Short mmCIF file of C-alpha atoms and ligand atoms in Angstrom, two decimals:
data_model
loop_
_atom_site.label_atom_id
_atom_site.label_comp_id
_atom_site.label_asym_id
_atom_site.label_seq_id
_atom_site.Cartn_x
_atom_site.Cartn_y
_atom_site.Cartn_z
CA MET M 907 18.96 -11.05 -0.60
CA ALA M 908 16.96 -14.02 1.83
CA PHE M 909 14.37 -12.09 4.34
CA GLU M 910 12.77 -13.77 7.95
CA THR M 911 10.30 -12.23 8.49
CA ILE M 912 9.01 -11.71 4.69
CA ILE M 913 8.30 -14.16 1.38
CA VAL M 914 8.99 -12.24 -1.56
CA GLU M 915 7.99 -14.39 -5.01
CA VAL M 916 8.83 -12.23 -8.24
CA GLU M 917 6.06 -13.19 -10.82
CA ASP M 918 5.04 -12.49 -14.49
CA HIS M 919 6.55 -9.25 -13.53
CA VAL M 920 5.13 -8.74 -10.66
CA ALA M 921 6.75 -9.14 -6.83
CA LEU M 922 4.58 -10.15 -4.34
CA ILE M 923 5.79 -9.53 -0.48
CA LYS M 924 3.96 -11.99 2.56
CA LEU M 925 4.39 -10.64 5.82
CA ASN M 926 5.44 -13.59 7.80
CA ARG M 927 4.88 -13.42 11.42
CA PRO M 928 2.02 -16.10 11.94
CA ASP M 929 2.58 -16.35 15.37
CA ALA M 930 2.17 -12.66 16.35
CA LEU M 931 0.00 -12.24 12.84
CA ASN M 932 2.31 -10.14 11.47
CA ALA M 933 3.10 -7.62 13.70
CA LEU M 934 4.93 -4.91 12.82
CA ASN M 935 8.79 -5.22 14.51
CA SER M 936 11.45 -3.78 13.91
CA GLU M 937 13.40 -6.70 11.67
CA LEU M 938 9.92 -7.02 9.69
CA LEU M 939 10.01 -3.16 8.40
CA GLY M 940 13.24 -3.29 7.50
CA GLU M 941 13.30 -6.70 6.04
CA LEU M 942 10.13 -4.72 4.14
CA ALA M 943 11.94 -1.78 3.13
CA GLN M 944 14.64 -3.66 1.93
CA ALA M 945 12.75 -5.82 -0.56
CA LEU M 946 10.11 -3.00 -1.77
CA LYS M 947 13.53 -1.24 -2.45
CA GLU M 948 15.12 -3.65 -4.16
CA ALA M 949 11.36 -4.61 -5.77
CA ASP M 950 11.51 -0.52 -7.27
CA ALA M 951 15.49 -1.15 -8.77
CA ASN M 952 14.40 -5.12 -9.88
CA ASP M 953 14.09 -4.16 -13.94
CA LYS M 954 11.58 -7.43 -14.28
CA VAL M 955 9.33 -5.52 -11.25
CA ARG M 956 6.33 -4.38 -12.87
CA CYS M 957 3.83 -3.92 -9.74
CA ILE M 958 4.27 -5.07 -6.40
CA VAL M 959 1.25 -6.48 -4.42
CA LEU M 960 1.69 -6.56 -0.15
CA THR M 961 -0.29 -9.24 1.17
CA GLY M 962 -0.38 -11.34 4.94
CA SER M 963 -2.20 -13.84 6.12
CA GLU M 964 -5.75 -15.00 5.59
CA LYS M 965 -5.82 -13.99 9.40
CA ALA M 966 -3.94 -10.77 10.06
CA PHE M 967 -2.75 -8.89 6.99
CA ALA M 968 -0.67 -6.80 10.15
CA ALA M 969 -1.76 -6.71 14.12
CA GLY M 970 -0.61 -3.04 14.24
CA ALA M 971 3.45 -2.48 15.09
CA ASP M 972 4.55 -4.69 17.78
CA ILE M 973 3.22 -3.93 21.39
CA LYS M 974 5.63 -6.26 23.13
CA GLU M 975 9.17 -4.63 21.70
CA MET M 976 7.48 -1.55 22.08
CA SER M 977 5.97 -2.21 26.00
CA GLU M 978 9.69 -0.77 27.15
CA LYS M 979 10.55 1.94 25.59
CA THR M 980 10.77 5.65 26.33
CA PHE M 981 9.46 8.30 25.03
CA VAL M 982 13.95 9.41 24.63
CA ASP M 983 14.17 6.09 23.40
CA MET M 984 11.28 6.60 20.22
CA PHE M 985 12.12 10.52 19.72
CA LEU M 986 15.89 9.93 19.27
CA SER M 987 15.88 6.82 17.04
CA ASN M 988 12.83 8.91 15.18
CA PHE M 989 10.65 5.58 15.46
CA PHE M 990 8.53 4.85 12.35
CA ALA M 991 9.65 7.69 10.53
CA GLY M 992 12.28 5.55 7.97
CA GLU M 993 10.11 2.61 7.66
CA GLY M 994 6.90 4.52 6.55
CA ASP M 995 9.36 6.76 4.17
CA ALA M 996 10.52 2.93 2.36
CA VAL M 997 6.86 2.16 1.43
CA VAL M 998 5.69 5.60 0.19
CA ASN M 999 8.84 6.42 -1.02
CA THR M 1000 8.49 3.20 -3.79
CA ARG M 1001 7.69 4.33 -6.85
CA LYS M 1002 6.35 1.40 -8.74
CA PRO M 1003 2.36 0.66 -8.23
CA ILE M 1004 1.64 -1.21 -4.54
CA ILE M 1005 -1.82 -3.23 -3.84
CA ALA M 1006 -2.11 -4.57 -0.61
CA ALA M 1007 -4.33 -7.68 -0.30
CA VAL M 1008 -5.81 -7.42 2.94
CA SER M 1009 -7.63 -10.68 5.09
CA GLY M 1010 -8.27 -10.39 9.06
CA TYR M 1011 -6.82 -7.97 10.93
CA ALA M 1012 -5.38 -4.99 9.26
CA LEU M 1013 -5.16 -2.88 12.20
CA GLY M 1014 -2.81 0.35 14.15
CA GLY M 1015 0.29 0.46 12.14
CA GLY M 1016 -0.89 -2.90 9.76
CA CYS M 1017 -3.66 -0.58 8.61
CA GLU M 1018 -1.59 2.52 8.08
CA LEU M 1019 0.57 0.45 6.07
CA ALA M 1020 -1.98 -1.11 4.12
CA MET M 1021 -3.03 2.79 3.93
CA MET M 1022 0.51 3.75 2.57
CA CYS M 1023 0.13 1.58 -0.44
CA ASP M 1024 -1.50 2.81 -3.64
CA PHE M 1025 -4.69 1.19 -2.64
CA ILE M 1026 -6.36 -1.93 -0.97
CA ILE M 1027 -8.28 -5.03 -2.09
CA ALA M 1028 -9.67 -6.63 1.02
CA SER M 1029 -11.19 -9.88 1.18
CA ASP M 1030 -14.64 -10.53 2.74
CA THR M 1031 -13.37 -11.07 6.67
CA ALA M 1032 -11.04 -8.01 6.74
CA LYS M 1033 -11.13 -6.31 9.47
CA PHE M 1034 -9.63 -2.36 9.63
CA GLY M 1035 -9.69 -0.31 12.70
CA GLN M 1036 -6.81 1.90 15.05
CA PRO M 1037 -7.73 0.60 17.84
CA GLU M 1038 -4.04 2.40 19.53
CA ILE M 1039 -6.19 4.67 22.33
CA ASN M 1040 -6.40 1.29 24.01
CA LEU M 1041 -3.31 0.75 24.51
CA GLY M 1042 -3.06 4.78 25.97
CA VAL M 1043 -0.92 5.87 23.04
CA ILE M 1044 -2.72 6.70 19.50
CA ALA M 1045 -1.86 5.86 15.39
CA GLY M 1046 1.90 6.50 14.70
CA ILE M 1047 2.71 5.65 11.77
CA GLY M 1048 -0.02 8.36 9.87
CA GLY M 1049 -2.89 6.85 10.85
CA THR M 1050 -4.90 9.82 11.97
CA GLN M 1051 -4.08 11.82 9.17
CA ARG M 1052 -4.45 9.71 6.43
CA LEU M 1053 -7.57 7.65 7.78
CA THR M 1054 -9.63 10.76 7.62
CA ARG M 1055 -8.30 11.53 4.31
CA PHE M 1056 -10.38 8.11 3.12
CA VAL M 1057 -13.35 8.33 5.50
CA GLY M 1058 -13.89 11.57 6.52
CA LYS M 1059 -13.14 13.06 9.80
CA SER M 1060 -16.75 11.78 11.66
CA LYS M 1061 -15.49 7.81 10.73
CA SER M 1062 -12.12 8.90 11.26
CA MET M 1063 -12.30 10.62 15.23
CA ASP M 1064 -15.12 7.30 15.32
CA MET M 1065 -11.87 4.98 14.74
CA HIS M 1066 -9.15 6.61 16.54
CA LEU M 1067 -10.96 7.80 19.89
CA THR M 1068 -13.86 4.93 20.11
CA GLY M 1069 -11.03 2.31 18.91
CA ARG M 1070 -13.49 -0.18 16.91
CA PHE M 1071 -12.99 -2.71 13.83
CA MET M 1072 -14.63 -1.17 10.98
CA ASP M 1073 -15.51 -4.00 8.49
CA ALA M 1074 -14.73 -5.01 5.18
CA GLU M 1075 -18.38 -3.25 3.73
CA GLU M 1076 -18.11 -0.93 5.45
CA ALA M 1077 -14.68 -0.41 4.54
CA GLU M 1078 -15.56 -0.23 1.16
CA ARG M 1079 -18.22 1.62 1.55
CA SER M 1080 -16.18 4.37 3.49
CA GLY M 1081 -13.61 4.90 -0.06
CA LEU M 1082 -10.98 2.71 2.25
CA VAL M 1083 -10.83 0.23 -0.10
CA SER M 1084 -11.89 -0.14 -3.82
CA ARG M 1085 -12.62 -3.56 -3.99
CA VAL M 1086 -14.24 -6.59 -1.54
CA VAL M 1087 -13.76 -10.52 -2.84
CA PRO M 1088 -14.16 -13.99 -1.25
CA ALA M 1089 -11.22 -14.55 1.30
CA LYS M 1090 -10.14 -18.02 -0.86
CA LYS M 1091 -9.81 -15.17 -4.23
CA LEU M 1092 -8.36 -12.14 -2.91
CA ILE M 1093 -4.68 -13.25 -3.50
CA ASP M 1094 -5.76 -14.51 -8.07
CA GLU M 1095 -8.08 -11.06 -7.69
CA THR M 1096 -5.02 -8.80 -6.12
CA MET M 1097 -2.42 -10.47 -8.58
CA GLY M 1098 -4.91 -10.07 -11.50
CA ALA M 1099 -5.57 -6.54 -11.07
CA ALA M 1100 -1.17 -6.30 -10.53
CA GLN M 1101 -0.97 -8.30 -14.21
CA LYS M 1102 -2.96 -5.84 -15.38
CA ILE M 1103 -1.20 -2.83 -14.54
CA ALA M 1104 2.02 -4.85 -15.22
CA GLU M 1105 0.76 -4.55 -19.35
CA LYS M 1106 0.40 -0.71 -19.27
CA SER M 1107 3.04 1.25 -20.09
CA ILE M 1108 5.23 1.35 -16.53
CA ILE M 1109 6.03 5.19 -17.79
CA ALA M 1110 2.46 6.54 -17.40
CA SER M 1111 1.90 3.95 -14.45
CA LEU M 1112 4.87 5.55 -12.74
CA ALA M 1113 3.69 8.94 -13.92
CA ALA M 1114 -0.49 8.54 -13.56
CA LYS M 1115 0.93 7.32 -9.69
CA GLU M 1116 2.50 10.48 -9.19
CA ALA M 1117 -0.47 12.44 -10.43
CA VAL M 1118 -2.94 10.89 -7.79
CA ASN M 1119 -0.29 10.99 -4.73
CA ARG M 1120 -0.44 14.74 -5.85
CA ALA M 1121 -4.29 15.18 -5.00
CA TYR M 1122 -2.18 14.80 -0.88
CA GLU M 1123 0.09 17.03 -0.99
CA THR M 1124 -0.97 20.34 -3.04
CA THR M 1125 -3.95 22.21 -3.44
CA MET M 1126 -6.33 20.94 -6.98
CA THR M 1127 -5.24 24.18 -9.31
CA GLU M 1128 -1.59 23.31 -8.63
CA GLY M 1129 -2.40 19.47 -9.15
CA ILE M 1130 -4.26 19.78 -12.32
CA LEU M 1131 -1.21 22.28 -13.15
CA PHE M 1132 1.12 19.21 -12.56
CA GLU M 1133 -1.39 16.76 -14.34
CA ARG M 1134 -1.42 18.49 -17.65
CA ARG M 1135 2.83 18.84 -17.36
CA LEU M 1136 2.88 14.68 -16.77
CA PHE M 1137 -0.21 14.29 -19.51
CA HIS M 1138 1.95 16.65 -22.02
CA SER M 1139 5.05 15.03 -20.64
CA LEU M 1140 3.87 11.42 -22.06
CA PHE M 1141 3.95 12.68 -26.01
CA ALA M 1142 7.30 12.85 -25.68
CA THR M 1143 7.18 8.98 -25.34
CA GLU M 1144 6.40 6.16 -27.78
CA ASP M 1145 4.29 4.20 -25.62
CA GLN M 1146 1.98 7.58 -26.33
CA LYS M 1147 2.35 6.60 -30.20
CA GLU M 1148 1.79 2.61 -29.33
CA GLY M 1149 -0.50 2.86 -27.63
CA MET M 1150 -2.84 5.28 -30.03
CA ALA M 1151 -1.71 3.25 -32.53
CA ALA M 1152 -3.11 0.48 -31.33
CA PHE M 1153 -5.90 1.37 -30.39
CA GLN M 1154 -6.98 2.87 -34.25
CA GLU M 1155 -5.55 -0.35 -35.28
CA LYS M 1156 -8.07 -2.43 -33.00
CA ARG M 1157 -5.09 -4.43 -31.20
CA GLU M 1158 -3.48 -4.42 -28.08
CA ALA M 1159 -1.03 -2.58 -27.14
CA GLN M 1160 2.86 -3.58 -26.83
CA PHE M 1161 4.87 -1.04 -24.21
CA ARG M 1162 8.48 -1.00 -24.47
CA ASP M 1163 8.72 1.11 -21.62
CA LYS M 1164 10.16 3.78 -23.71
N1 LIG J 999 2.28 -6.94 18.82
C1 LIG J 999 3.09 -7.41 19.35
N2 LIG J 999 2.61 -9.17 19.48
C2 LIG J 999 0.55 -9.43 19.04
C3 LIG J 999 -0.12 -8.39 18.35
C4 LIG J 999 0.48 -6.28 18.58
N3 LIG J 999 0.45 -5.44 17.61
N4 LIG J 999 -1.03 -8.35 18.23
C5 LIG J 999 -1.15 -9.85 18.29
N5 LIG J 999 0.08 -10.06 18.74
C6 LIG J 999 0.51 -11.58 19.24
C7 LIG J 999 -0.72 -12.06 20.68
O1 LIG J 999 0.25 -11.65 22.21
C8 LIG J 999 -0.37 -13.40 20.83
O2 LIG J 999 1.16 -13.82 20.75
P1 LIG J 999 1.10 -15.14 22.56
O3 LIG J 999 0.48 -15.36 21.72
O4 LIG J 999 2.23 -14.84 22.18
O5 LIG J 999 0.31 -14.46 23.07
C9 LIG J 999 -0.40 -13.39 18.99
O6 LIG J 999 0.14 -12.81 18.09
C10 LIG J 999 -2.12 -14.62 18.79
O7 LIG J 999 -2.98 -12.79 19.27
P2 LIG J 999 -4.26 -13.47 20.11
O8 LIG J 999 -4.22 -14.82 20.55
O9 LIG J 999 -4.41 -11.90 20.46
O10 LIG J 999 -5.98 -13.76 18.92
P3 LIG J 999 -6.96 -13.43 18.35
O11 LIG J 999 -7.29 -13.97 17.80
O12 LIG J 999 -7.49 -13.96 19.96
O13 LIG J 999 -7.08 -11.57 18.99
C11 LIG J 999 -6.51 -9.15 17.90
C12 LIG J 999 -6.68 -11.00 18.06
C13 LIG J 999 -8.12 -9.01 17.97
C14 LIG J 999 -6.03 -8.84 16.65
C15 LIG J 999 -5.66 -9.40 18.87
O14 LIG J 999 -4.60 -9.70 19.05
C16 LIG J 999 -5.71 -7.55 19.41
O15 LIG J 999 -6.18 -7.51 19.18
N6 LIG J 999 -4.00 -7.76 18.93
C17 LIG J 999 -3.68 -5.94 19.33
C18 LIG J 999 -4.18 -4.70 18.26
C19 LIG J 999 -3.80 -4.15 18.60
O16 LIG J 999 -3.20 -3.32 20.41
N7 LIG J 999 -2.94 -2.93 17.14
C20 LIG J 999 -1.96 -1.67 17.19
C21 LIG J 999 -0.66 -2.51 17.76
S1 LIG J 999 -0.69 -0.68 18.38
C22 LIG J 999 0.18 -0.10 16.75
O17 LIG J 999 0.02 0.03 15.72
C23 LIG J 999 0.76 1.91 16.76
C24 LIG J 999 1.01 2.43 15.64
O18 LIG J 999 0.42 3.03 15.02
C25 LIG J 999 2.67 2.97 14.90
#
């Protein structure tokens, strides 16, 4: 399918999805969010894709939900359309690993979108923030919940109440991003991480993603039981036999997703 507000390329088992509304700093309007949901669904269904990278431009990953689109909406409009519910679900329901490659602004819905991905690699120019308070509203795609789990209550409150931005160094120190790289190397570094993921058994990748996500949804005891059962179940796969045989034979594993 041809898209207007995103660019999708599939290369070496990685789908690279680039948000592409440069004139609006990739503000997330309904069209972009709808196309992103569709692209993620297609990537999830495409056997050639084993990992997904979501990125923006050098200046902005995304500067938030589209303020111009939202400004005249009423409570009834927002409530009846359940604004943002479906689009947010589309990202978190994607089964394949998604890495956010963030350069420049990741604000409001942009920060929330990055946090919905499985992990974030940031360029040294990245700026994260939940500045909705400056617009007389609050975060609406999970920011109050996800940012708090990433960086703790104190810093999350600071960000949501003052609307200040966090730079890449602070974001890494606080656990929001997994690594920081020079802006020019962001895509290469992120594609490299995606390639590494793409080389693994996809059965193990999906299991690892499900298990880590359980840490956010359940108690420690239930999460550990869930992990242990998934771990046990992987012994029913050929990829487990291949991975462990390859280790002992001192060679690279050839996973076949079986
Ligand atoms: N929505 C709509 N348009 C946006 C936008 C947004 N979130 N962010 C930037 N733009 C547009 C600007 O209006 C401008 O368009 P025009 O040229 O037509 O005026 C263009 O993008 C470039 O922006 P600036 O001229 O403002 O660029 P700058 O470099 O001076 O500033 C910025 C960059 C600091 C990111 C500034 O654009 C800004 O503060 N943007 C808004 C950030 C924000 O408040 N995000 C939260 C949105 S609400 C939300 O996300 C709710 C939620 O949780 C679901």
